[in-house]
Amino acid sequence: QGFVCLLIILSYFIIYFSSVLYSISLEFWKEKILGMLLSIFALIGPIFFLREQRHFDFFNRAILFLMFLASMILLGFYLTGTLDYFIYQGVGSGNDNSESLIPDYLVVGSIMCIGILITLHQRNPYLYLLSGLSLFCILLIGSRGPLLFLIISSIFLILLLKNKVSSPFKGLKKIYKTSLKVIFSFTAISFLFYFGFQEGGADSTLARTVNTFNDMEELKQTFRVEEFVIAFDVIRTYPFFGVGVGGYGLEAYDMDGNIYPHNLILESAAELGLFSILIFILGLFSVFYLTFKSRSDTYICLYISILLFELLNYMKSGGFISSRDLYLFIGVLLARYEFARKLQES
C-alpha cells in the first residue's frame, strides 16, 4: 500500500518532467527539474535509511538540535540589534540575494516550528522551555504563516495523541477545548517572552507582524492576494496543459527565473494544467489516508502533523523547486508506516 502511494507521487513528477516538451521556459526549466529531482531523492531517502526505532529517534533529535542552534543564533542577533540584517540579507528576502549564505528566514522559522511539534510529541518539560524560546524567535523574525500553521498542526497533533480524532464530525467539543488551550498557551508564552526581552533590536519585524492586521496592503501581501490573482490569469489562459515546467515566471512576469505563485496547487495548475491538480491531491490524500489508519503509533501522529504543517505552509509560501522538506516528511511518514506495520506483524 505504501508502494502505491509512492508510485502515485512519482507518476506526478514524471508527468511534470514530460511537460518540458512544450515548456515556454528558455533556460530556467533545467534548474527547476534539478530541484524537483532533489525532492524525489528527499522522498525516497527516508524509506531506505529509516528502518529501526533508533533511526527515527536520531532523526527527531537532529531536528531538535537544529531548532536549538537556530534559536540561539537568532537570540544573539536580537540582543545585539542585528536581527534585521539576518532577515533582509537572507536568500528569501526579496533583495536579489540568491547567492547569499544566509538562509531564508521562513525556512528557519519552519525548522523551529517542526521542532516545537516534536517537543509536543516527546512531552519533556525541558524541551517545552526550548520550544517557548523558539516560539519567541519565530515571532521576532516575523514568520507569520508558519506560526499560524504551527498552531493548527499543534491542535491536530494533541488531538491525535489523545486519540480524539476519529472523524471530522465527532468530538467537536473536545476539538474546541483543545484549540482554546493551544491558542491560549501560544499567546501567553509569546507575551511572556516579548516582555522579557525588550532590549533587542527587532522593531521592524515586530511592527511588521502587528501591521498584518492594521494595514490593508500588508494584509493582502500576507495572504498573497496579488500573486494568486496573477496565477489565476495564467491558468485561465492555459487551462488544459499549462505553460510547462519552469514557464510560470516567463508567462506571469516576463522573467525566465525562479518565480512561483506561492501555492503548490496553483503552480501545478499553471504549469501542467487543471487536470494535474487531481493527481497531486490524490498522491497526498493516499498518504494521509493510509497512515491515518495506523495512528495508534505516536510517531505516525507526529509525522502526520508535521506533514500537515508542511502542506499548509506550501499553500502560502514556496514552490516546487524548494519543496524538498515537504517530500522528505512524506518519505519519513511512509517509512514509519512500514516500520509500524512490520512491528505489528512480528
C-alpha positions as CSV (number, residue, x, y, z in Angstrom):
1,Q,0.0,0.0,0.0
2,G,2.8,2.4,0.8
3,F,4.4,1.5,-2.6
4,V,1.1,2.5,-4.3
5,C,1.3,6.0,-2.6
6,L,4.9,6.3,-3.7
7,L,4.0,5.3,-7.2
8,I,1.3,7.9,-7.5
9,I,3.6,10.7,-6.3
10,L,6.4,9.6,-8.6
11,S,4.0,9.4,-11.5
12,Y,3.1,13.1,-10.8
13,F,6.8,14.0,-11.1
14,I,7.2,12.1,-14.3
15,I,4.2,14.0,-15.8
16,Y,5.7,17.2,-14.6
17,F,9.1,16.4,-16.2
18,S,7.4,15.5,-19.5
19,S,6.0,19.0,-19.8
20,V,9.5,20.1,-20.8
21,L,8.4,19.1,-24.3
22,Y,6.2,22.2,-24.6
23,S,7.5,24.5,-21.8
24,I,7.8,28.1,-22.8
25,S,10.8,28.5,-20.4
26,L,14.1,29.0,-22.2
27,E,16.6,28.2,-19.5
28,F,15.0,28.0,-16.1
29,W,13.3,24.6,-16.8
30,K,16.7,23.0,-16.3
31,E,17.1,24.4,-12.8
32,K,13.6,23.5,-11.9
33,I,13.9,19.9,-13.0
34,L,17.1,19.6,-11.0
35,G,15.4,21.0,-7.9
36,M,12.5,18.6,-8.3
37,L,14.9,15.6,-8.8
38,L,16.3,16.6,-5.3
39,S,12.7,16.4,-4.0
40,I,12.5,12.8,-5.3
41,F,15.7,11.9,-3.5
42,A,14.3,13.5,-0.4
43,L,11.2,11.4,-0.8
44,I,12.9,8.1,-1.3
45,G,15.8,8.5,1.1
46,P,13.9,8.0,4.4
47,I,12.3,4.8,3.1
48,F,15.7,3.3,2.7
49,F,17.5,4.8,5.7
50,L,14.9,4.9,8.4
51,R,14.4,1.3,9.3
52,E,14.7,1.0,13.1
53,Q,13.4,2.9,16.1
54,R,16.8,4.4,16.8
55,H,16.8,5.9,13.3
56,F,13.6,7.8,13.9
57,D,14.8,8.9,17.4
58,F,18.1,10.2,15.9
59,F,16.2,12.0,13.1
60,N,14.0,13.8,15.7
61,R,16.9,14.7,17.9
62,A,18.7,16.1,14.8
63,I,15.8,18.5,14.2
64,L,15.7,19.5,17.9
65,F,19.4,20.3,17.7
66,L,18.8,22.5,14.6
67,M,15.9,24.2,16.5
68,F,18.2,24.9,19.4
69,L,21.0,26.2,17.2
70,A,18.7,28.4,15.2
71,S,17.1,29.8,18.4
72,M,20.5,30.6,20.0
73,I,21.7,32.4,16.8
74,L,18.6,34.4,16.4
75,L,18.6,35.4,20.0
76,G,22.2,36.6,19.6
77,F,21.2,38.7,16.6
78,Y,18.2,40.1,18.5
79,L,20.2,41.1,21.7
80,T,22.9,42.7,19.6
81,G,20.4,44.6,17.4
82,T,21.4,43.0,14.2
83,L,18.4,40.8,13.5
84,D,17.2,42.9,10.6
85,Y,20.5,42.1,8.8
86,F,19.7,38.4,9.0
87,I,16.1,38.9,7.7
88,Y,16.8,41.3,4.9
89,Q,20.1,39.8,3.6
90,G,18.8,36.2,3.5
91,V,18.1,34.2,0.4
92,G,14.3,34.7,0.6
93,S,14.4,38.4,1.5
94,G,13.4,39.6,-2.0
95,N,16.5,41.8,-2.3
96,D,18.1,39.6,-5.0
97,N,20.3,37.8,-2.6
98,S,20.1,34.4,-4.3
99,E,23.9,33.9,-3.7
100,S,23.7,34.8,0.0
101,L,24.9,32.2,2.5
102,I,22.3,33.4,5.0
103,P,19.2,31.1,4.9
104,D,15.7,32.2,4.2
105,Y,14.1,33.4,7.4
106,L,10.9,31.5,6.6
107,V,12.9,28.2,6.3
108,V,14.5,28.9,9.7
109,G,11.0,29.6,11.1
110,S,9.7,26.3,9.6
111,I,12.5,24.3,11.2
112,M,11.7,25.7,14.6
113,C,8.0,25.1,14.1
114,I,8.7,21.4,13.3
115,G,11.0,21.2,16.4
116,I,8.1,22.6,18.5
117,L,5.8,19.8,17.2
118,I,8.5,17.2,18.1
119,T,8.6,18.6,21.7
120,L,4.9,18.3,22.0
121,H,5.2,14.7,21.0
122,Q,8.0,13.9,23.5
123,R,6.4,15.7,26.4
124,N,9.6,16.7,28.1
125,P,9.4,19.8,30.4
126,Y,12.9,20.9,29.5
127,L,12.1,20.7,25.8
128,Y,9.0,22.8,26.5
129,L,11.3,25.6,27.7
130,L,13.3,25.3,24.5
131,S,10.1,25.4,22.4
132,G,9.0,28.5,24.2
133,L,12.3,30.2,23.3
134,S,11.9,29.0,19.7
135,L,8.3,30.4,19.6
136,F,9.7,33.8,20.7
137,C,12.3,33.7,17.9
138,I,9.6,32.8,15.3
139,L,7.7,36.0,16.4
140,L,10.9,38.0,16.2
141,I,11.6,37.1,12.5
142,G,8.0,37.7,11.5
143,S,7.2,34.2,10.3
144,R,3.5,34.8,10.4
145,G,2.4,32.0,8.1
146,P,4.5,29.2,9.8
147,L,3.2,30.4,13.2
148,L,-0.4,30.2,12.2
149,F,0.1,26.7,10.6
150,L,2.0,25.6,13.7
151,I,-1.0,26.4,15.9
152,I,-3.3,24.4,13.6
153,S,-0.8,21.5,13.4
154,S,-0.3,21.5,17.2
155,I,-4.0,21.3,17.8
156,F,-4.2,18.4,15.4
157,L,-1.2,16.6,17.0
158,I,-2.6,16.9,20.5
159,L,-6.0,15.5,19.4
160,L,-4.2,12.6,17.7
161,L,-2.1,11.8,20.7
162,K,-5.2,11.8,22.9
163,N,-6.9,9.6,20.3
164,K,-9.7,12.2,19.8
165,V,-9.6,12.3,16.0
166,S,-11.7,9.5,14.5
167,S,-13.8,11.6,12.1
168,P,-14.1,15.3,11.3
169,F,-17.6,15.4,12.7
170,K,-17.0,13.6,16.0
171,G,-15.7,15.1,19.2
172,L,-16.3,18.7,18.2
173,K,-16.4,19.7,21.9
174,K,-13.0,18.2,22.6
175,I,-11.6,19.8,19.5
176,Y,-13.0,23.2,20.6
177,K,-11.5,22.8,24.1
178,T,-8.1,21.7,22.9
179,S,-8.0,24.6,20.3
180,L,-8.7,27.1,23.0
181,K,-5.9,25.6,25.3
182,V,-3.3,25.6,22.5
183,I,-4.1,29.2,21.3
184,F,-4.1,30.5,24.9
185,S,-0.8,28.7,25.6
186,F,0.9,30.1,22.5
187,T,-0.4,33.6,23.2
188,A,0.7,33.5,26.8
189,I,4.2,32.3,26.0
190,S,4.6,34.9,23.2
191,F,3.7,37.8,25.5
192,L,5.9,36.4,28.3
193,F,9.0,36.3,26.1
194,Y,8.2,39.6,24.4
195,F,8.0,41.5,27.7
196,G,11.1,39.6,29.0
197,F,13.3,40.7,26.1
198,Q,12.5,44.3,25.4
199,E,16.2,45.3,25.0
200,G,16.7,43.9,21.5
201,G,16.6,45.3,18.0
202,A,13.8,43.7,16.1
203,D,11.4,46.6,16.0
204,S,10.8,46.4,12.2
205,T,9.8,42.7,12.3
206,L,7.6,43.1,15.4
207,A,5.9,46.1,13.7
208,R,5.5,44.0,10.5
209,T,3.7,41.4,12.4
210,V,1.4,43.9,14.1
211,N,0.7,45.7,10.8
212,T,-0.6,42.5,9.3
213,F,-4.0,43.4,10.9
214,N,-3.8,47.2,10.7
215,D,-2.6,47.8,7.1
216,M,-4.7,46.5,4.2
217,E,-1.8,46.4,1.8
218,E,0.2,44.4,4.4
219,L,-2.8,42.1,4.9
220,K,-3.0,41.5,1.1
221,Q,0.7,40.7,1.0
222,T,0.4,38.3,3.9
223,F,-2.3,36.3,2.1
224,R,-0.6,36.6,-1.3
225,V,-3.7,38.1,-2.9
226,E,-1.8,39.7,-5.9
227,E,0.2,36.6,-6.6
228,F,-2.9,34.4,-6.6
229,V,-4.7,36.7,-8.9
230,I,-1.8,36.6,-11.4
231,A,-1.7,32.8,-11.1
232,F,-5.5,32.5,-11.9
233,D,-4.9,34.7,-15.0
234,V,-2.2,32.2,-16.2
235,I,-4.5,29.2,-15.5
236,R,-7.3,30.8,-17.5
237,T,-5.0,31.4,-20.4
238,Y,-3.6,27.8,-20.4
239,P,-6.2,25.7,-18.6
240,F,-5.5,22.3,-20.2
241,F,-1.7,21.7,-20.3
242,G,-0.3,24.8,-18.6
243,V,2.9,26.6,-19.7
244,G,5.2,23.7,-19.0
245,V,7.8,23.1,-16.3
246,G,9.5,26.4,-15.3
247,G,7.4,28.5,-17.6
248,Y,5.4,30.3,-14.9
249,G,7.8,33.2,-14.4
250,L,8.1,34.0,-18.1
251,E,4.4,34.0,-18.7
252,A,3.3,35.8,-15.5
253,Y,6.2,38.3,-15.0
254,D,8.2,38.1,-18.3
255,M,11.2,36.7,-16.3
256,D,12.6,33.3,-17.0
257,G,13.5,32.5,-13.4
258,N,12.5,31.1,-10.0
259,I,9.1,32.8,-9.7
260,Y,6.1,31.0,-8.4
261,P,2.6,31.8,-7.1
262,H,3.4,30.7,-3.5
263,N,0.9,27.9,-3.7
264,L,1.7,24.4,-5.0
265,I,-1.8,23.7,-6.3
266,L,-1.9,27.0,-8.3
267,E,1.7,26.4,-9.5
268,S,0.7,22.9,-10.7
269,A,-2.4,24.1,-12.5
270,A,-0.4,27.0,-14.1
271,E,2.4,24.8,-15.4
272,L,0.7,21.4,-16.0
273,G,-3.0,22.3,-16.4
274,L,-6.0,21.8,-14.2
275,F,-6.0,18.0,-14.5
276,S,-2.7,17.8,-12.7
277,I,-4.3,19.1,-9.5
278,L,-6.2,15.8,-9.3
279,I,-3.0,13.7,-9.4
280,F,-1.2,16.0,-6.9
281,I,-4.1,15.8,-4.4
282,L,-4.6,12.1,-5.0
283,G,-1.0,11.4,-4.0
284,L,-1.2,13.4,-0.8
285,F,-4.6,12.0,0.1
286,S,-3.4,8.4,-0.3
287,V,-0.5,9.1,2.1
288,F,-2.8,10.7,4.7
289,Y,-5.5,8.0,4.3
290,L,-3.1,5.1,4.5
291,T,-1.0,6.3,7.5
292,F,-4.0,7.7,9.4
293,K,-5.2,4.1,10.0
294,S,-2.1,3.5,12.0
295,R,-2.4,6.5,14.3
296,S,-2.1,4.2,17.4
297,D,1.7,4.7,16.7
298,T,2.5,8.1,18.3
299,Y,5.4,8.7,15.8
300,I,2.9,8.4,12.9
301,C,0.7,11.0,14.7
302,L,3.8,13.3,14.9
303,Y,4.7,12.9,11.3
304,I,1.2,13.3,10.0
305,S,1.0,16.6,11.9
306,I,4.4,17.7,10.6
307,L,3.3,16.9,7.0
308,L,0.1,18.8,7.6
309,F,2.2,21.8,8.7
310,E,4.4,21.5,5.6
311,L,1.5,21.2,3.3
312,L,-0.3,24.3,4.8
313,N,3.0,26.2,4.6
314,Y,3.4,25.4,0.9
315,M,-0.1,26.6,0.2
316,K,1.1,30.1,1.2
317,S,4.9,30.2,0.7
318,G,7.4,28.4,-1.5
319,G,7.3,26.5,-4.8
320,F,8.0,23.0,-6.2
321,I,11.7,23.9,-6.7
322,S,12.2,24.2,-3.0
323,S,9.7,21.7,-1.7
324,R,12.3,19.1,-0.6
325,D,11.3,19.3,3.0
326,L,7.6,18.5,2.1
327,Y,8.6,15.4,0.2
328,L,11.2,14.5,2.9
329,F,8.4,14.2,5.5
330,I,6.2,12.3,3.1
331,G,9.1,9.8,2.9
332,V,9.6,9.8,6.7
333,L,5.8,9.2,7.2
334,L,5.8,6.3,4.8
335,A,9.0,4.8,6.3
336,R,7.4,5.0,9.8
337,Y,4.2,3.3,8.5
338,E,6.2,0.4,7.1
339,F,8.2,0.1,10.3
340,A,4.9,0.1,12.4
341,R,3.3,-2.4,10.1
342,K,6.3,-4.8,10.3
343,L,6.4,-4.4,14.1
344,Q,2.7,-5.2,14.4
345,E,3.1,-8.3,12.1
346,S,6.0,-9.6,14.3
